[in-house]
PDB file of C-alpha atoms and ligand atoms in Angstrom:
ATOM      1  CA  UNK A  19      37.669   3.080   2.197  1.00 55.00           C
ATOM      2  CA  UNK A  20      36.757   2.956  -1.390  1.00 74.00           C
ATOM      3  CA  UNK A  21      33.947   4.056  -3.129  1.00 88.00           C
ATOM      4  CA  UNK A  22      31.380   1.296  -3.635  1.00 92.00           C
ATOM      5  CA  UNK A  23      30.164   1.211  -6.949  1.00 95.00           C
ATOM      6  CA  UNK A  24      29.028  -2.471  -6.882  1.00 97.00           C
ATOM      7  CA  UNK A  25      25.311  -3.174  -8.147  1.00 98.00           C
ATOM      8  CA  UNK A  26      22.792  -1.914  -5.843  1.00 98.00           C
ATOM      9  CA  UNK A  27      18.730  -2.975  -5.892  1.00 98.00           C
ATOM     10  CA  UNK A  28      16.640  -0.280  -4.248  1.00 99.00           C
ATOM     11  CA  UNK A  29      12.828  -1.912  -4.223  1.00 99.00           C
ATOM     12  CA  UNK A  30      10.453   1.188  -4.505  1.00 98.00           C
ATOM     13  CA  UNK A  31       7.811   1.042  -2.181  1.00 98.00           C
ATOM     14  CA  UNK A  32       5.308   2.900  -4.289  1.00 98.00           C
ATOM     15  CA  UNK A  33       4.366  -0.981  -5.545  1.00 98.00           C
ATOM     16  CA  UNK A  34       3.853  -2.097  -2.393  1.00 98.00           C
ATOM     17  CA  UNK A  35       0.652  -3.036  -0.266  1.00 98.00           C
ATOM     18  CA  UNK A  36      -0.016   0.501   0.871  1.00 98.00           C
ATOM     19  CA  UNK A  37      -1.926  -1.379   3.493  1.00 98.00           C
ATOM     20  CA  UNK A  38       0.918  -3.234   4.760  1.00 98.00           C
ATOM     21  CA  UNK A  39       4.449  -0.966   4.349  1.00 98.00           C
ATOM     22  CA  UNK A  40       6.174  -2.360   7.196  1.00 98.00           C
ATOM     23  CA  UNK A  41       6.254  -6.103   6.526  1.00 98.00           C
ATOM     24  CA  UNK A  42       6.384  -5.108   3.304  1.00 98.00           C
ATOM     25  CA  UNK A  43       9.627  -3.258   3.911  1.00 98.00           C
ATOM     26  CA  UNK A  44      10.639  -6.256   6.075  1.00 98.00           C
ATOM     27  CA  UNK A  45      10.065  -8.553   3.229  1.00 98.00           C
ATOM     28  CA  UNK A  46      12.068  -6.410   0.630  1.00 98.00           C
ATOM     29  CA  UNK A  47      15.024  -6.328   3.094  1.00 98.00           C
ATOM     30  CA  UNK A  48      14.900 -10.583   3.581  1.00 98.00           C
ATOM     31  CA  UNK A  49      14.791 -11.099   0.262  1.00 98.00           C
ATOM     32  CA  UNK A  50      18.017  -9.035  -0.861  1.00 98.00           C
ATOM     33  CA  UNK A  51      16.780  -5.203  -0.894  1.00 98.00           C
ATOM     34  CA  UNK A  52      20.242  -3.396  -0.646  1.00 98.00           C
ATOM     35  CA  UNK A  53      18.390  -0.256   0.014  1.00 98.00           C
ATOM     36  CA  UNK A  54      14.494   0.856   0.543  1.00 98.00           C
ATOM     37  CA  UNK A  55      13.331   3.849  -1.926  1.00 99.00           C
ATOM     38  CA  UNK A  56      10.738   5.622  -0.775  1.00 99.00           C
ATOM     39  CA  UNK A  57       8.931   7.612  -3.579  1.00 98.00           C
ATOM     40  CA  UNK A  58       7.343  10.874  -1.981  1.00 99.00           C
ATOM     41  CA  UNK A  59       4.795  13.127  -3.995  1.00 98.00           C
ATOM     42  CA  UNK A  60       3.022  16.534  -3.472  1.00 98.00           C
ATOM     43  CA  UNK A  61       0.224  16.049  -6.230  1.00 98.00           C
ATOM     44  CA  UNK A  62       1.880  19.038  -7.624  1.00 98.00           C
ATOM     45  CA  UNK A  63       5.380  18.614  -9.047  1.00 98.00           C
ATOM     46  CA  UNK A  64       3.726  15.091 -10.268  1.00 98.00           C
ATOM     47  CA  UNK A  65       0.371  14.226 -10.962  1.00 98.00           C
ATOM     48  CA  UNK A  66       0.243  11.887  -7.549  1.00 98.00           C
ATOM     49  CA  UNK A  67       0.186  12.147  -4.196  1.00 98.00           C
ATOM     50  CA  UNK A  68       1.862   9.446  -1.997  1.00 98.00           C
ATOM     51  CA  UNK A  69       3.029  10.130   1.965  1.00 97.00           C
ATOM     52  CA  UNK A  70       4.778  12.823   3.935  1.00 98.00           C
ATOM     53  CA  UNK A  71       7.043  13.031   6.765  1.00 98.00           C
ATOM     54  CA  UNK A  72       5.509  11.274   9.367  1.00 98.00           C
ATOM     55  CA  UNK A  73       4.933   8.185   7.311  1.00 98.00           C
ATOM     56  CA  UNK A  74       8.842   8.490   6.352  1.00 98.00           C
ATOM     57  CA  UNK A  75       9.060   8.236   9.812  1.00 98.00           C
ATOM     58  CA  UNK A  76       6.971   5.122  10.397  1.00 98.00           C
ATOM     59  CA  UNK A  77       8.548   3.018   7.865  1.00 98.00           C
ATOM     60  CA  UNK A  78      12.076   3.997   9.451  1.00 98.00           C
ATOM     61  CA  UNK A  79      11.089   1.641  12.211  1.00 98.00           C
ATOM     62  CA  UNK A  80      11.134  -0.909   9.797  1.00 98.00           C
ATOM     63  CA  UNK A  81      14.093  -0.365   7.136  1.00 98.00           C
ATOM     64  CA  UNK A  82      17.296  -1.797   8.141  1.00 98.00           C
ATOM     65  CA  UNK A  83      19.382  -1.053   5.244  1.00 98.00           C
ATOM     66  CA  UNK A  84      19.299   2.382   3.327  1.00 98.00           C
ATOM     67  CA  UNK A  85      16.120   4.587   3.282  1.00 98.00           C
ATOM     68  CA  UNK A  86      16.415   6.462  -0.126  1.00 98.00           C
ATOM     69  CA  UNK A  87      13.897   9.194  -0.412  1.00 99.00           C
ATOM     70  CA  UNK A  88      12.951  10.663  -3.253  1.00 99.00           C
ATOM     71  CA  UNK A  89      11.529  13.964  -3.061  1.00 99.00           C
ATOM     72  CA  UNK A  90       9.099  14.560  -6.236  1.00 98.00           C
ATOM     73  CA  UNK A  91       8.231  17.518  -4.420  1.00 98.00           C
ATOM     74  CA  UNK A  92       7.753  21.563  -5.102  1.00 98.00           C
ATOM     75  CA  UNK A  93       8.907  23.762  -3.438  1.00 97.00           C
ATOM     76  CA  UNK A  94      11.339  21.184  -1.403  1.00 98.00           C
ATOM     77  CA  UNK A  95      13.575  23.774   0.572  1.00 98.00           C
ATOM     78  CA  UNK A  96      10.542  23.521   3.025  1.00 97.00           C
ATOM     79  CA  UNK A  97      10.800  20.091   3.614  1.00 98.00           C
ATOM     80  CA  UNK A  98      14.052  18.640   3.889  1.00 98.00           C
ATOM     81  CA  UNK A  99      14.453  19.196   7.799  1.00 98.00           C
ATOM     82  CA  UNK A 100      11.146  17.371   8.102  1.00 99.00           C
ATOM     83  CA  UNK A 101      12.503  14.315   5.936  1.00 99.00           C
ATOM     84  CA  UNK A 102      15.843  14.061   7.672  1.00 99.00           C
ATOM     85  CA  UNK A 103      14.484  14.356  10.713  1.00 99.00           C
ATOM     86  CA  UNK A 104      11.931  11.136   9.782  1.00 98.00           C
ATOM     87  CA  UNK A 105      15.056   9.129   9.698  1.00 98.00           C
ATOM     88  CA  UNK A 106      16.381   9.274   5.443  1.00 98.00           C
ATOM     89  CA  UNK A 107      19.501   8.563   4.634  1.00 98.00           C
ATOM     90  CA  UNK A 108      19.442   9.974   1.413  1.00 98.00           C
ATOM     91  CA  UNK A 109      17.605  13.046   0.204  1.00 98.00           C
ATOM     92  CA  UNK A 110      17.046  13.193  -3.613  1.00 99.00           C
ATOM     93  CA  UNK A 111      15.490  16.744  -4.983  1.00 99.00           C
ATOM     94  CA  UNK A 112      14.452  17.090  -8.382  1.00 98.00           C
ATOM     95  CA  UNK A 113      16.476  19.673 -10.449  1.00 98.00           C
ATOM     96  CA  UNK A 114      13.234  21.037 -12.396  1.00 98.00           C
ATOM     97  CA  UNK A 115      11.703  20.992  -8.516  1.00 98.00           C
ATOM     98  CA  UNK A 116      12.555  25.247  -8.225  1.00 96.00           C
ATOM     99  CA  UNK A 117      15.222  27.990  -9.413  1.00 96.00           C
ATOM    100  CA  UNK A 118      18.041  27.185  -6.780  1.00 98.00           C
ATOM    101  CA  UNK A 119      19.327  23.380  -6.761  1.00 98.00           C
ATOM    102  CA  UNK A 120      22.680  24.063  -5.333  1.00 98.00           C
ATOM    103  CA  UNK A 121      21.132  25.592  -2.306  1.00 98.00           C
ATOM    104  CA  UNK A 122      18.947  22.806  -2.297  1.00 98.00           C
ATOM    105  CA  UNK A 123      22.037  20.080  -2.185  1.00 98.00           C
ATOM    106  CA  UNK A 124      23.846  22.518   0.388  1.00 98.00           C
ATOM    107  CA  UNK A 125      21.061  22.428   2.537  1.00 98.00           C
ATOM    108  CA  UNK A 126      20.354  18.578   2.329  1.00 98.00           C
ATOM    109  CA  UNK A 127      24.144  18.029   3.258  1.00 98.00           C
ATOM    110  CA  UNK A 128      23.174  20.375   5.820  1.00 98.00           C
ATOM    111  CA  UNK A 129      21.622  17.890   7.834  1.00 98.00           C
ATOM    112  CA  UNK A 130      23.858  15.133   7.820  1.00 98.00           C
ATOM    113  CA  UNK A 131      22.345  13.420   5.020  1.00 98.00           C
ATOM    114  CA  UNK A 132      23.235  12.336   1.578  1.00 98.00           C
ATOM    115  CA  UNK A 133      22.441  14.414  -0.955  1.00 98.00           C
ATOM    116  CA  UNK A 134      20.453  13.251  -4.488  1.00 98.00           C
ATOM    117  CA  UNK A 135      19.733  15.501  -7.409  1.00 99.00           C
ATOM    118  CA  UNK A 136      17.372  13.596  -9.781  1.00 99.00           C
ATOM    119  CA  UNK A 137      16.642  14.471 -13.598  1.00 99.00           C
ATOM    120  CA  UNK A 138      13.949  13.586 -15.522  1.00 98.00           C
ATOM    121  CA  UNK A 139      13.902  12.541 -18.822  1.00 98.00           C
ATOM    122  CA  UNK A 140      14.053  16.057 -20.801  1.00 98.00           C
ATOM    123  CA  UNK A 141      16.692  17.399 -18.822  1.00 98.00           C
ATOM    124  CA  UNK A 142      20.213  16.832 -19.877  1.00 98.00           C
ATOM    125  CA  UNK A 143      23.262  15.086 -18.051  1.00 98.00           C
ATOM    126  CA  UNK A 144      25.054  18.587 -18.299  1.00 98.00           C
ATOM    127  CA  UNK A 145      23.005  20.402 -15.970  1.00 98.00           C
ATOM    128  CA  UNK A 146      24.589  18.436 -13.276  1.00 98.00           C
ATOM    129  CA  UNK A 147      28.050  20.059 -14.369  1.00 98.00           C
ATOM    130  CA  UNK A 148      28.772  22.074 -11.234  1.00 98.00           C
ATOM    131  CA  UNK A 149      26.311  20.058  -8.524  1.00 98.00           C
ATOM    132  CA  UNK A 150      29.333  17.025  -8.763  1.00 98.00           C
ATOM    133  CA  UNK A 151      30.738  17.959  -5.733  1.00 98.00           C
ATOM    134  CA  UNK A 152      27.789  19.056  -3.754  1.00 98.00           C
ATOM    135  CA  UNK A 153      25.810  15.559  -4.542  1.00 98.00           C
ATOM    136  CA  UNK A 154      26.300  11.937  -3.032  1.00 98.00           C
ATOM    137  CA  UNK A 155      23.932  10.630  -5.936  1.00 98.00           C
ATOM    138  CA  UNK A 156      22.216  11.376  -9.289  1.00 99.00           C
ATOM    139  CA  UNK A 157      19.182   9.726 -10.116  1.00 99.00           C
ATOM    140  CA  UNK A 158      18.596   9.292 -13.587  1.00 99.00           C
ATOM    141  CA  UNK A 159      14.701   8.904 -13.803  1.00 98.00           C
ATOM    142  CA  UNK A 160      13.613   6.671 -16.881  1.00 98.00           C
ATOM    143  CA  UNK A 161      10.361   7.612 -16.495  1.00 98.00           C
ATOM    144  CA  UNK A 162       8.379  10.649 -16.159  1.00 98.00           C
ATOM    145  CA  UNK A 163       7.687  10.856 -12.259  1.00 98.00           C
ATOM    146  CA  UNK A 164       4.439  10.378 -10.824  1.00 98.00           C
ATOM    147  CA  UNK A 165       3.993   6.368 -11.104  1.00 98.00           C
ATOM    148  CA  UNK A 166       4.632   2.956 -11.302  1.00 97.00           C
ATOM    149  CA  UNK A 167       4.496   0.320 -13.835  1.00 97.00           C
ATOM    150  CA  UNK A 168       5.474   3.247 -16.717  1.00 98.00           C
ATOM    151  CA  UNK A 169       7.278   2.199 -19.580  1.00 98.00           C
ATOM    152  CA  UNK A 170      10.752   2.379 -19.688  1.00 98.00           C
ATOM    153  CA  UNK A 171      12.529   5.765 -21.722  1.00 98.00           C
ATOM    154  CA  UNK A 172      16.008   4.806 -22.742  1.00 98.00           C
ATOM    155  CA  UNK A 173      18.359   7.055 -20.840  1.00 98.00           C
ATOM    156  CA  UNK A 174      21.264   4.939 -21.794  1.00 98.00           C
ATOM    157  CA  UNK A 175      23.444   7.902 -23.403  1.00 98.00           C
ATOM    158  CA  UNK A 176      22.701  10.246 -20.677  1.00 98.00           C
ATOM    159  CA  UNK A 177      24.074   7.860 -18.172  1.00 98.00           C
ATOM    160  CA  UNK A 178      27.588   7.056 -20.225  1.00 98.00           C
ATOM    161  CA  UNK A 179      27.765  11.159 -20.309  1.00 98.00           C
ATOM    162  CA  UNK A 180      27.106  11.095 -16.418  1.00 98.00           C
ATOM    163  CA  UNK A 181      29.509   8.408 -15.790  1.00 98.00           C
ATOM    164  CA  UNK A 182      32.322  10.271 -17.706  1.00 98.00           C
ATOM    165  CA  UNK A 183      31.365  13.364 -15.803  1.00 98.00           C
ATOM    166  CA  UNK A 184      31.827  12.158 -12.513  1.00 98.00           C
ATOM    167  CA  UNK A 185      35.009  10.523 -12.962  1.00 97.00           C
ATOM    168  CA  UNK A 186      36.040   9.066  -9.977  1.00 96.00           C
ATOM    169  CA  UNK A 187      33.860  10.926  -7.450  1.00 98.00           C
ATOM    170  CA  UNK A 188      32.498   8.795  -4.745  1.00 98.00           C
ATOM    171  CA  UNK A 189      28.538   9.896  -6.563  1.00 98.00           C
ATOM    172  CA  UNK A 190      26.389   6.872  -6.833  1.00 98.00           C
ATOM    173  CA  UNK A 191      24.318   6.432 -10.442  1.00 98.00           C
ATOM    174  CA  UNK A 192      20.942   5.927  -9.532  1.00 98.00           C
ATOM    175  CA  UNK A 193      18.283   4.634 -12.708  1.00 99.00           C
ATOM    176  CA  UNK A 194      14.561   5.069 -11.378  1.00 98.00           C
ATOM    177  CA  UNK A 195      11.448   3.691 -13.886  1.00 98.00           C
ATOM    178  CA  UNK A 196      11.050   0.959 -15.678  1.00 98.00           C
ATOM    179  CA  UNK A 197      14.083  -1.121 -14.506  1.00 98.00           C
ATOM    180  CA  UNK A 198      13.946  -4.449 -14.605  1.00 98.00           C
ATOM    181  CA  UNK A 199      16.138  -8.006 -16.230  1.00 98.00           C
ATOM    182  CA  UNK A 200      16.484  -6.696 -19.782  1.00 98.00           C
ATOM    183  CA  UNK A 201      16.695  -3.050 -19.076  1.00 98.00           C
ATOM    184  CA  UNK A 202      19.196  -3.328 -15.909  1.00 98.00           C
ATOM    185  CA  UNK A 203      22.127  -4.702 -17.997  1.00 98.00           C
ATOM    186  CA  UNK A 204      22.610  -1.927 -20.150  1.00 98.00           C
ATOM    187  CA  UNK A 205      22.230   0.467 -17.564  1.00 98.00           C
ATOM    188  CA  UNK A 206      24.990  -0.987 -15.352  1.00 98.00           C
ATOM    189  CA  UNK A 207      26.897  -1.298 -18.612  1.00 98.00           C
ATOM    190  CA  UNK A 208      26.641   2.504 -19.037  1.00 98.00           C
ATOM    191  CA  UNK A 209      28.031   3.617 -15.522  1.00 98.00           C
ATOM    192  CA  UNK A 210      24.875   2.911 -13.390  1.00 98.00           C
ATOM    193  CA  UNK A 211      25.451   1.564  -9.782  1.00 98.00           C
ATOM    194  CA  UNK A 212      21.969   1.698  -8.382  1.00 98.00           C
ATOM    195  CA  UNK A 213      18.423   0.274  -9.810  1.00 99.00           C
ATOM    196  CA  UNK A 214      15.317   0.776  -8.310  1.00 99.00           C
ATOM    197  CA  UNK A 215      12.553  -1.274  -9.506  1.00 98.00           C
ATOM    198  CA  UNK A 216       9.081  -1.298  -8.328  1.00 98.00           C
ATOM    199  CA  UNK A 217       6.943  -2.922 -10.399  1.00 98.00           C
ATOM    200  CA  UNK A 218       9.727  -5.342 -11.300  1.00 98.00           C
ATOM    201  CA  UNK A 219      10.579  -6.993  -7.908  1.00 98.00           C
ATOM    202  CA  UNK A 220       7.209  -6.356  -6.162  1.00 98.00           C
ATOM    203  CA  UNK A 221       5.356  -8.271  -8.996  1.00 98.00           C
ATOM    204  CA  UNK A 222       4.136 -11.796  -8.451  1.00 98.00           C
ATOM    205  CA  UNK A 223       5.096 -11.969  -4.931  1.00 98.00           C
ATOM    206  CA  UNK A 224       3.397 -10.819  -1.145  1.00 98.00           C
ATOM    207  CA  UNK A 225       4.368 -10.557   2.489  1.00 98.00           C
ATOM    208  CA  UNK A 226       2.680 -14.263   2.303  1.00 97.00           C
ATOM    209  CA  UNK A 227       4.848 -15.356  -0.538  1.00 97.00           C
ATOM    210  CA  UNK A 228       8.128 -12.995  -0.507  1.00 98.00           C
ATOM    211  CA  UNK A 229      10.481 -15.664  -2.023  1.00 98.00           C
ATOM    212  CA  UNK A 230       8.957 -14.170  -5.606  1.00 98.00           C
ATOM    213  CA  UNK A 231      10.460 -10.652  -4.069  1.00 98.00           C
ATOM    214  CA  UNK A 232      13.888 -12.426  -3.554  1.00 98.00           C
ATOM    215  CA  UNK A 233      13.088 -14.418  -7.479  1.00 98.00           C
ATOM    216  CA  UNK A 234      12.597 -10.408  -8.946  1.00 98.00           C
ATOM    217  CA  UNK A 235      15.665  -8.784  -7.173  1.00 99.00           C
ATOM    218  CA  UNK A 236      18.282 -11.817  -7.706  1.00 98.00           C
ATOM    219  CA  UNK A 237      16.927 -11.746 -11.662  1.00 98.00           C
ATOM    220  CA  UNK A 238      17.660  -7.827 -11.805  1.00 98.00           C
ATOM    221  CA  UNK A 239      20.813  -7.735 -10.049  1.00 98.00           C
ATOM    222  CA  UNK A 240      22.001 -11.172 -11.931  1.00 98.00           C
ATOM    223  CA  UNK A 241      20.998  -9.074 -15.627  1.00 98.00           C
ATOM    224  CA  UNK A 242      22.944  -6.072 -14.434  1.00 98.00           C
ATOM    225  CA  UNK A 243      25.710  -7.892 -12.791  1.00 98.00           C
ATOM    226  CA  UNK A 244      26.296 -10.203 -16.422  1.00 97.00           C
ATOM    227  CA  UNK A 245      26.870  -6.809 -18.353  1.00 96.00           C
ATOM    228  CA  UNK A 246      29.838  -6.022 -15.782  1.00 95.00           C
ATOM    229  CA  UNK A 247      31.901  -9.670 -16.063  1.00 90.00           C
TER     230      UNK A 247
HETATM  231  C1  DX5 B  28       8.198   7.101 -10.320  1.00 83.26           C
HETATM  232  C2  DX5 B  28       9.019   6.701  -9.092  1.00 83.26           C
HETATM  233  C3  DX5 B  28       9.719   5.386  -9.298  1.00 83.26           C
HETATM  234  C4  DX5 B  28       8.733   4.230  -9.501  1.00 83.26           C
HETATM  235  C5  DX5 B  28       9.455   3.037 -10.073  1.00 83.26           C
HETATM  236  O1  DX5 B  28       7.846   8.449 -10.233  1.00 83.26           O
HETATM  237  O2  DX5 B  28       9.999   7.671  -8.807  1.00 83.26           O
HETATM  238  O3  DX5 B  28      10.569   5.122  -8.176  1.00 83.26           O
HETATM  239  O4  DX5 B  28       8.156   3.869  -8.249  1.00 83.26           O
HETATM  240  O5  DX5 B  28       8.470   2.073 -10.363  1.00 83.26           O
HETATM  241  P1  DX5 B  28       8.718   1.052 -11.586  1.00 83.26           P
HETATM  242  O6  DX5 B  28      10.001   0.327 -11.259  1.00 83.26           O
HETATM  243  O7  DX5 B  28       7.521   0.143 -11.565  1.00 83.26           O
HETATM  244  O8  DX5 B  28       8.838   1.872 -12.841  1.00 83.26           O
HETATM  245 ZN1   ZN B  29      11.529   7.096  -7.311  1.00 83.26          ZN
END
């Protein structure tokens, strides 16, 4: 089967109603989530602390589609048993997150997941050079981690480099921060094949009123989808 490299809208759930993740989630997926991306953080590697394993766990009783975890975590070795075992599907580490990344990816894919190597905005598409064939994903952060509502850092070059680099690899290009209508259609016009927006779909809408969730993700995907025709 081919690799699918059609437009894909991962909500993040760090702009959700931390009171309320699983109709949350349940919204998300009603109104056109393609996958769920679940932003996990140690208060160390970034200057936040969200949830660990066994809330991973809880929302996989709600996600139906893709749970896409992102590990802003250090050291990570430590915990990717933990996170596969709480039900991800994917398992993004950050390169920057210790000394040995290609163990890292070896031992995600270890596990039977997918394997993600994120970079953050100072680090350069090249480092990625010889992890191509050890990683599922690479998530181009557009933001520096740690929260939210940030404002957008253009990443557009880095992306065209990444997209020439993997060639045609079945590796998914995955944009994080700051995504929304008028950044998504550059992105996907550079080579990226997954958005996740927080701020941008959760905005405006609720669990009471979720059609606003299905208004944000149809606008992004529609923006992305008009740079590809
Ligand atoms: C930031 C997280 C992102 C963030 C995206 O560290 O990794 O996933 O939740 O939120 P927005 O789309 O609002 O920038
Ligand atoms: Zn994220």
């Amino acid at each position: 089967m081919s690799f699918d490299r059609r437009i894909k809208i991962a909500p993040s759930i760090l702009s959700a109603d931390f009171a309320d993740f699983g109709r949350e989630i349940q919204a998300i997926e009603a109104q056109g989530a393609d996958w769920v991306h679940v932003d996990v953080m140690d208060g160390h590697f970034v200057p936040n602390l969200t949830f660990g394993p066994p809330a991973v766990a809880a929302f996989r009783r709600h996600v139906g589609t893709v749970m896409d975890v992102h590990l802003m975590i250090a050291p990570v070795d430590l915990y990717i048993q933990a996170f596969a075992d709480a039900g991800a599907d994917i398992i993004t580490a950050h390169i920057e997150a210790g000394p040995h990344i290609h163990r890292t990816l070896q031992a995600i894919r270890a596990t039977g997941k997918k394997a993600g190597v994120a970079l953050n905005p100072g680090t350069p598409a090249d480092a990625v050079a010889h992890l191509l064939d050890l990683a599922d994903l690479v998530c181009v952060m557009t933001v520096n981690p740690g929260f939210g509502g940030q404002k957008f850092i253009d990443m557009t070059d880095k992306v065209r480099r990444l997209r020439q680099m993997i060639g045609d690899r079945p590796v998914h290009i995955e944009i994080d921060g700051g995504v929304d209508p008028t950044t998504a259609p550059m992105l996907a016009a550079a080579g990226a094949d997954v958005l996740v927006a927080g701020s941008a779909v959760f905005r405006g809408g609720s669990v009471a009123n979720p059609t606003t969730y299905g208004d944000n993700i149809a606008a992004i995907r529609r923006a992305a989808e008009s740079a590809l025709a």
